[in-house]
């Protein structure tokens, strides 16, 4: 998959994309992620990508022309996504749908807002949840992380996304590692028993119990 990101803060992406699984996915050629500075598509002397709002008011609004020019150059056959607090909420079902795309273009919005005409350049508007952030860059990274890990070959067998929580509409079962006793707190005996059938049953029960207690909404939800 190829992902192009349009942003005013390209440096925000460097460290996250340069570590761990996202780094490995790119090194393997499974994800090609290109981060572009919207200023590269400005034409005025000051290379301004934002401007004062018509009608007055505080702050600056992201201009439409640089986004338009960037999309003209980059967006052939891509799904264009605007990250915005007004968008459809990102959840695993949407992530799975996006993971099937060959190319995505992500447009990162600004705290003060974007020119309304930028919305019309996007195929979809996506939010990552109902809380206020300072910009669309972190949401873009969240989207990239959630989508790229679903690309076949990105996760190893050990990390595999196949049998995980949310996939089966359940939270994860409790996990333990050594020591078997820590400050008087023991690991459940069944996990030390070596009886794989019992262990599997226990994990299913615990996952269900935990989901009922903490996220009953997941049990009611239809599968993605
Ligand atoms: C002038 C009104 N704005 C400030 C109060 C509204 C506003 C615009 C842009 C508030 C935050 C932002 C920056 N956030 C995003 O661009 C964003 C976001 C978010 O804040 N929460 C969850 N998902 C997303 S996706 C993009």
XYZ file of C-alpha atoms and ligand atoms in Angstrom:
250
model
C 0.000 0.000 0.000
C 1.098 3.523 -0.697
C 0.140 6.335 1.685
C 0.780 10.007 0.962
C 0.391 12.439 3.862
C -0.245 16.164 3.368
C 0.769 18.168 6.429
C 2.128 21.483 7.644
C 4.237 19.612 10.241
C 6.113 16.829 8.428
C 8.632 16.412 11.252
C 5.847 15.086 13.494
C 5.884 11.877 11.431
C 9.597 11.080 11.397
C 10.044 9.292 14.701
C 6.811 7.330 14.679
C 7.231 6.081 11.106
C 10.911 5.350 11.776
C 10.391 2.853 14.599
C 9.256 -0.687 15.170
C 6.582 -2.322 13.026
C 5.885 0.702 10.805
C 9.589 0.986 10.030
C 9.799 -2.723 9.228
C 6.686 -2.605 7.006
C 8.332 0.113 4.921
C 11.707 -1.655 4.831
C 9.960 -4.791 3.537
C 8.268 -2.716 0.815
C 4.786 -3.572 2.143
C 3.978 0.068 2.913
C 5.340 3.087 1.102
C 4.600 6.124 3.252
C 5.470 9.553 1.893
C 5.055 12.653 4.028
C 4.724 15.938 2.142
C 4.872 19.525 3.353
C 1.859 21.434 2.016
C 4.119 24.452 1.716
C 5.701 22.762 -1.293
C 2.476 23.542 -3.202
C 2.213 27.224 -2.250
C 2.945 29.905 -4.812
C 3.011 33.243 -2.982
C 6.209 34.912 -1.739
C 5.618 33.856 1.860
C 4.662 30.302 0.892
C 1.604 30.567 3.120
C -0.561 27.505 3.530
C -3.008 29.266 5.861
C -4.707 32.662 5.976
C -7.123 34.823 8.025
C -10.752 33.723 8.090
C -13.214 35.641 5.914
C -15.711 37.379 8.185
C -13.063 37.835 10.893
C -12.291 35.867 14.010
C -9.263 34.442 15.743
C -6.709 32.113 14.217
C -5.749 30.988 10.750
C -7.569 28.751 8.308
C -5.848 26.199 6.074
C -6.005 27.353 2.436
C -7.636 25.258 -0.257
C -5.219 25.844 -3.193
C -2.132 24.062 -1.797
C -4.281 21.050 -0.928
C -5.857 21.117 -4.395
C -2.471 21.356 -6.158
C -1.000 18.580 -4.020
C -3.943 16.300 -4.791
C -3.646 17.062 -8.511
C -0.081 15.795 -8.340
C -0.531 12.871 -5.937
C -4.037 11.581 -5.768
C -4.582 9.592 -8.989
C -6.664 6.524 -8.067
C -6.187 7.188 -4.353
C -8.801 7.321 -1.654
C -8.507 10.831 -0.198
C -9.158 11.131 3.545
C -9.473 14.330 5.560
C -8.743 13.916 9.275
C -11.239 16.121 11.087
C -13.171 16.161 14.386
C -16.407 16.194 12.340
C -15.570 12.934 10.560
C -16.883 9.400 10.863
C -15.386 7.684 13.911
C -12.447 5.375 13.209
C -13.107 1.842 14.453
C -11.737 -1.588 13.510
C -14.360 -2.176 10.804
C -13.369 1.023 9.017
C -9.675 0.186 9.500
C -10.228 -3.181 7.806
C -11.978 -1.540 4.873
C -9.149 1.013 4.453
C -6.527 -1.744 4.625
C -7.898 -3.086 1.328
C -7.070 0.133 -0.562
C -4.006 0.342 -2.801
C -3.407 4.026 -2.166
C -4.474 6.525 0.484
C -3.912 10.257 0.690
C -4.296 11.706 4.191
C -4.918 15.422 4.688
C -4.092 16.698 8.180
C -6.207 19.590 9.423
C -5.282 22.441 11.648
C -6.513 23.512 15.096
C -8.070 26.698 13.784
C -9.813 24.846 11.002
C -9.670 24.260 7.262
C -11.353 26.064 4.382
C -14.720 24.378 3.905
C -13.904 23.710 0.237
C -11.138 21.295 1.287
C -13.873 18.897 2.453
C -15.148 18.597 -1.093
C -11.709 17.392 -2.241
C -11.863 14.407 0.125
C -13.672 11.104 -0.368
C -14.085 10.612 3.378
C -13.748 12.550 6.633
C -12.490 10.587 9.612
C -12.188 11.398 13.344
C -10.397 9.184 15.867
C -12.787 9.958 18.731
C -14.638 12.571 20.713
C -11.834 14.567 22.311
C -10.054 17.708 21.141
C -6.523 17.497 19.762
C -4.352 20.315 18.448
C -4.094 19.019 14.882
C -4.811 16.147 12.516
C -1.266 14.765 12.512
C -1.649 12.391 15.471
C -4.953 11.074 14.070
C -3.193 10.467 10.726
C -0.518 8.461 12.548
C -3.161 6.488 14.435
C -4.892 5.682 11.147
C -1.598 4.681 9.482
C -0.624 2.451 12.409
C -3.991 0.697 12.557
C -4.158 0.153 8.780
C -0.557 -0.830 8.047
C -0.499 -3.609 10.665
C -3.349 -5.302 8.752
C -1.417 -5.451 5.463
C -0.558 -9.124 4.844
C 3.039 -9.854 5.856
C 3.463 -6.836 8.136
C 2.903 -8.781 11.347
C 4.845 -11.941 12.043
C 3.009 -15.125 13.068
C 3.623 -14.283 16.726
C 2.040 -10.855 16.442
C -0.668 -12.003 14.071
C -3.785 -9.852 13.891
C -5.985 -12.893 13.222
C -7.019 -13.973 16.686
C -6.993 -10.739 18.576
C -9.469 -8.772 20.615
C -11.919 -6.555 18.678
C -11.563 -9.067 15.848
C -13.831 -11.479 17.763
C -15.584 -8.624 19.581
C -13.888 -9.410 22.905
C -11.253 -7.996 25.177
C -8.011 -9.910 25.665
C -7.665 -12.539 28.419
C -5.278 -11.839 31.352
C -1.592 -12.565 30.670
C 1.273 -13.349 33.027
C 5.004 -13.961 32.818
C 7.652 -14.841 35.402
C 7.878 -14.699 38.376
C 5.099 -17.142 39.315
C 4.684 -15.307 42.632
C 5.201 -11.545 42.986
C 4.779 -9.886 46.400
C 2.461 -12.695 47.436
C 0.364 -12.509 44.247
C 0.320 -15.814 42.350
C -0.255 -16.559 38.708
C -3.502 -18.564 38.266
C -2.657 -22.230 38.832
C -4.229 -23.374 35.558
C -1.606 -21.463 33.525
C 1.175 -23.446 35.253
C -0.636 -26.774 34.836
C 0.467 -27.541 31.298
C -3.099 -28.669 30.467
C -3.740 -26.882 27.190
C -7.453 -27.632 27.044
C -7.979 -26.217 30.539
C -5.853 -23.193 29.707
C -7.850 -22.491 26.559
C -11.160 -22.819 28.449
C -9.928 -20.526 31.231
C -8.790 -17.877 28.729
C -12.160 -17.919 26.938
C -14.035 -17.600 30.238
C -11.820 -14.775 31.479
C -12.063 -12.875 28.176
C -15.856 -13.145 28.265
C -16.038 -12.131 31.950
C -13.795 -9.135 31.384
C -15.716 -8.050 28.306
C -19.055 -8.346 30.152
C -17.712 -6.271 33.046
C -15.844 -3.587 31.145
C -17.203 -3.424 27.593
C -20.687 -4.950 27.394
C -21.194 -2.802 24.289
C -18.711 -5.038 22.409
C -20.857 -8.126 23.016
C -23.944 -6.434 21.628
C -22.143 -5.044 18.594
C -22.509 -6.831 15.252
C -19.249 -8.096 13.802
C -17.212 -5.755 11.586
C -12.160 26.568 15.638
C -12.777 25.287 16.116
N -11.748 24.313 16.304
C -11.031 24.498 17.545
C -11.835 24.379 18.799
C -12.272 22.973 16.138
C -11.121 22.069 15.978
C -10.472 22.003 14.772
C -9.361 21.188 14.619
C -10.676 21.308 17.043
C -9.560 20.494 16.892
C -8.908 20.450 15.701
C -7.699 19.615 15.543
N -8.065 18.230 15.505
C -8.115 17.549 14.362
O -7.799 18.092 13.321
C -8.575 16.190 14.400
C -9.153 15.413 15.454
C -9.433 15.706 16.828
O -9.186 16.802 17.364
N -9.995 14.719 17.588
C -10.278 13.474 17.088
N -10.046 13.169 15.822
C -9.499 14.133 15.029
S -9.121 13.918 13.405
C -8.530 15.442 13.236
